XYZ file of C-alpha atoms in Angstrom:
194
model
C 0.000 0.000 0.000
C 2.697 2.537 1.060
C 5.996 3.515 -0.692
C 8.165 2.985 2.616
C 11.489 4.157 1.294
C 10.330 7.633 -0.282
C 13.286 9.585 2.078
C 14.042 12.987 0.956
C 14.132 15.162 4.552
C 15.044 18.494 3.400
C 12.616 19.965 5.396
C 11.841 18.573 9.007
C 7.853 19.115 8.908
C 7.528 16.800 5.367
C 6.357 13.375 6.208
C 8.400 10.197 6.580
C 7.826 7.039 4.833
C 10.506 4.837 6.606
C 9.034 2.428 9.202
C 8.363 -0.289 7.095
C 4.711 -0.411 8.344
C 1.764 2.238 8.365
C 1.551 2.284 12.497
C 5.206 3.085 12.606
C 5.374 5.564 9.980
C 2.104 7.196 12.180
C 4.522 7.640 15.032
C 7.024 9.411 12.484
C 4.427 12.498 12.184
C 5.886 13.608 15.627
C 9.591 14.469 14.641
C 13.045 15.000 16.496
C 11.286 14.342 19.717
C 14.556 14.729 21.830
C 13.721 18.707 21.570
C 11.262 20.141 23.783
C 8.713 20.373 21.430
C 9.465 18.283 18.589
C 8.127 18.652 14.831
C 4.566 18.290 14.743
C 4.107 16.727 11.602
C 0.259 17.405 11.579
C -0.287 19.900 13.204
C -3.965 20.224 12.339
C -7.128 18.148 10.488
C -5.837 18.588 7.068
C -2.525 17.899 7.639
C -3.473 14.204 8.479
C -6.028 14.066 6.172
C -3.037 14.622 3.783
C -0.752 12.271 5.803
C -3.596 9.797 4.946
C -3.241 10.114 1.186
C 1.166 10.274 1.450
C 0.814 7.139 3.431
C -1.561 5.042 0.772
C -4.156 4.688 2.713
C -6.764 6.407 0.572
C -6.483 7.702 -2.772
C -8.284 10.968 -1.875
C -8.382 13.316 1.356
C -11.328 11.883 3.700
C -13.255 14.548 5.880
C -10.942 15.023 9.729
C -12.780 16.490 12.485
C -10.987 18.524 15.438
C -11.666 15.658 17.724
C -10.851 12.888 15.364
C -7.492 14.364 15.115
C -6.785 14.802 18.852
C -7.657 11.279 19.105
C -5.102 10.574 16.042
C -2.147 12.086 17.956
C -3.233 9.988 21.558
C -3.285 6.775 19.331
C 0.279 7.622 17.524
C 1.739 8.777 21.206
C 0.355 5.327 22.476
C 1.965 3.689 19.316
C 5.113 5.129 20.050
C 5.594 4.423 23.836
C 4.510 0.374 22.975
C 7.151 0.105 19.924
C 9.506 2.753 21.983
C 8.913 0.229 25.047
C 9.493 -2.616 22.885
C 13.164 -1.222 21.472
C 13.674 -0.485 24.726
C 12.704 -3.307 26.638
C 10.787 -1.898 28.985
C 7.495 -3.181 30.244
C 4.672 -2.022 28.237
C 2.363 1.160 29.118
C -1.166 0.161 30.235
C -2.701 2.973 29.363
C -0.773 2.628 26.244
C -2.720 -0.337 25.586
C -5.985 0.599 26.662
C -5.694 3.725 23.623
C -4.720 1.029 20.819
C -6.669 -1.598 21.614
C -9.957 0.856 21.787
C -8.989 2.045 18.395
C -7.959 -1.377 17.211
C -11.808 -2.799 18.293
C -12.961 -0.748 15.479
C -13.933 -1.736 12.497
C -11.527 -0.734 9.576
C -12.622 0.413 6.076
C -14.571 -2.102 3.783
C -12.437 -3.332 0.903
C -13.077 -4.587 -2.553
C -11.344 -6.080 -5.511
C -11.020 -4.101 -8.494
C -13.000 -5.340 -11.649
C -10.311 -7.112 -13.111
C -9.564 -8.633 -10.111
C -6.033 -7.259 -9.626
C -6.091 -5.369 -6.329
C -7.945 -4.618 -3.597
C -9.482 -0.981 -2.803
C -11.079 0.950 0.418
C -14.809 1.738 -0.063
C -15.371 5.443 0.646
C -13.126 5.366 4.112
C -13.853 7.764 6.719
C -10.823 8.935 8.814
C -12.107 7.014 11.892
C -11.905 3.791 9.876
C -8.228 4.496 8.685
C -6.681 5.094 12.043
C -8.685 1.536 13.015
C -6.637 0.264 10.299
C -3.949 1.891 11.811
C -4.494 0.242 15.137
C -4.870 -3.074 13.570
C -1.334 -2.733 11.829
C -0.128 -1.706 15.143
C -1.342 -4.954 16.774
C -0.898 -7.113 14.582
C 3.239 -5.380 14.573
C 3.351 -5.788 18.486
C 1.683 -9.137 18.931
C 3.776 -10.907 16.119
C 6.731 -12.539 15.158
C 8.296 -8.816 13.893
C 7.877 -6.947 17.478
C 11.531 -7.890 17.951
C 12.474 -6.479 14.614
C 11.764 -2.669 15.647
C 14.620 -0.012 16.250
C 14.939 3.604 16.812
C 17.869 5.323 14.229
C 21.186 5.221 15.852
C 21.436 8.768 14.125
C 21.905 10.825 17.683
C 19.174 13.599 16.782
C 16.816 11.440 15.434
C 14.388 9.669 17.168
C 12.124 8.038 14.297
C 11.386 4.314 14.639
C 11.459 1.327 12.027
C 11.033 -2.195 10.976
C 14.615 -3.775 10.368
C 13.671 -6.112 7.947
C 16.923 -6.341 7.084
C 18.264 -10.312 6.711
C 20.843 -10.272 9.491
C 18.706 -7.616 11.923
C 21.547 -4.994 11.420
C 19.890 -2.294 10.297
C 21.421 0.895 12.356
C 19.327 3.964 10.401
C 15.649 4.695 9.637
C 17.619 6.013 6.444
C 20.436 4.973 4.759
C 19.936 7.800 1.945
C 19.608 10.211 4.792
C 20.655 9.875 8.437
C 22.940 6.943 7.440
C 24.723 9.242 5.294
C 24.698 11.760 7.641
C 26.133 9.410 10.273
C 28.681 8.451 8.326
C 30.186 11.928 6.991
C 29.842 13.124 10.155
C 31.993 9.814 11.361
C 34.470 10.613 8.598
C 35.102 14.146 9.359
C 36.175 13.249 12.919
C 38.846 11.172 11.655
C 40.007 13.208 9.058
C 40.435 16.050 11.932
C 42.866 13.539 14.112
């Protein structure tokens, strides 16, 4: 559904597409949380109404209300303390729980196959039915095999998670192309100064 690997970060409030999986790349519209405020990523109903569309999950914007969008941001702050928690090792948030499990009781959108049979397609989503889907993704990414396969970048001023789906589990960056990089000059110019 989702181009994962789309990476150009030139500017810090455009959307990431890294996480391998739609409930991580949810928790990646919160950015460079290590500041005090962050990047708020969408900071209103549109902006995840677009987020929606970047991510795949709907081919055109669906309608976001004020409080459907509050509830967006608890459910992508509950995602990220569980898959945080998980990197982490830490036991996992309750309340944490409570938020993605009441999201992930919800129905998602209907789907249908296209005529010719070649793919499946949402029928007329609404945006509570998305971040269900959301939800699911998220539960279905904690409860499973993959739970052990999430990591936050080793990049020190980034703080977005992934899915290392890497064959050896080795994976070090949300982004090669862009904090791996990064990383790595940065690595480089420290030697070349000695």
């Amino acid at each position: 559904m989702n181009q994962y690997h789309r990476v150009v970060f030139q500017d810090e409030a455009a959307f990431r597409f890294v996480g391998g999986r739609v409930s991580v790349d949810l928790t990646a519209t919160r950015g460079l949380r290590w500041r005090d405020r962050g990047v708020e990523r969408v900071p209103a109903p549109a902006d995840l109404a677009r987020w929606f569309v970047e991510a795949g999950l709907t081919a055109s914007p669906v309608p976001v209300s004020a409080a459907t969008h509050r509830s967006a941001l608890e459910l992508r702050e509950a995602l990220y303390r569980l898959m945080r928690g998980r990197v982490l090792g830490e036991p996992l948030d309750r309340r944490a729980i409570d938020v993605v499990n009441g999201w992930a009781a919800k129905a998602p959108p209907a789907v249908r196959l296209t005529a010719d049979g070649s793919e499946k397609r949402l029928v007329k989503p609404t945006a509570g039915e998305l971040l269900a889907l959301v939800a699911h993704d998220g539960v279905d990414l904690l409860g499973g095999p993959h739970a052990n396969r999430l990591r936050e970048c080793s990049r020190d001023t980034c703080t977005l998670l992934y899915l290392d789906a890497s064959r050896a589990g080795s994976r070090r960056w949300c982004s090669m192309e862009v904090c791996g990089s990064r990383d790595k000059m940065v690595r480089y110019r420290r030697r070349d100064a000695e």
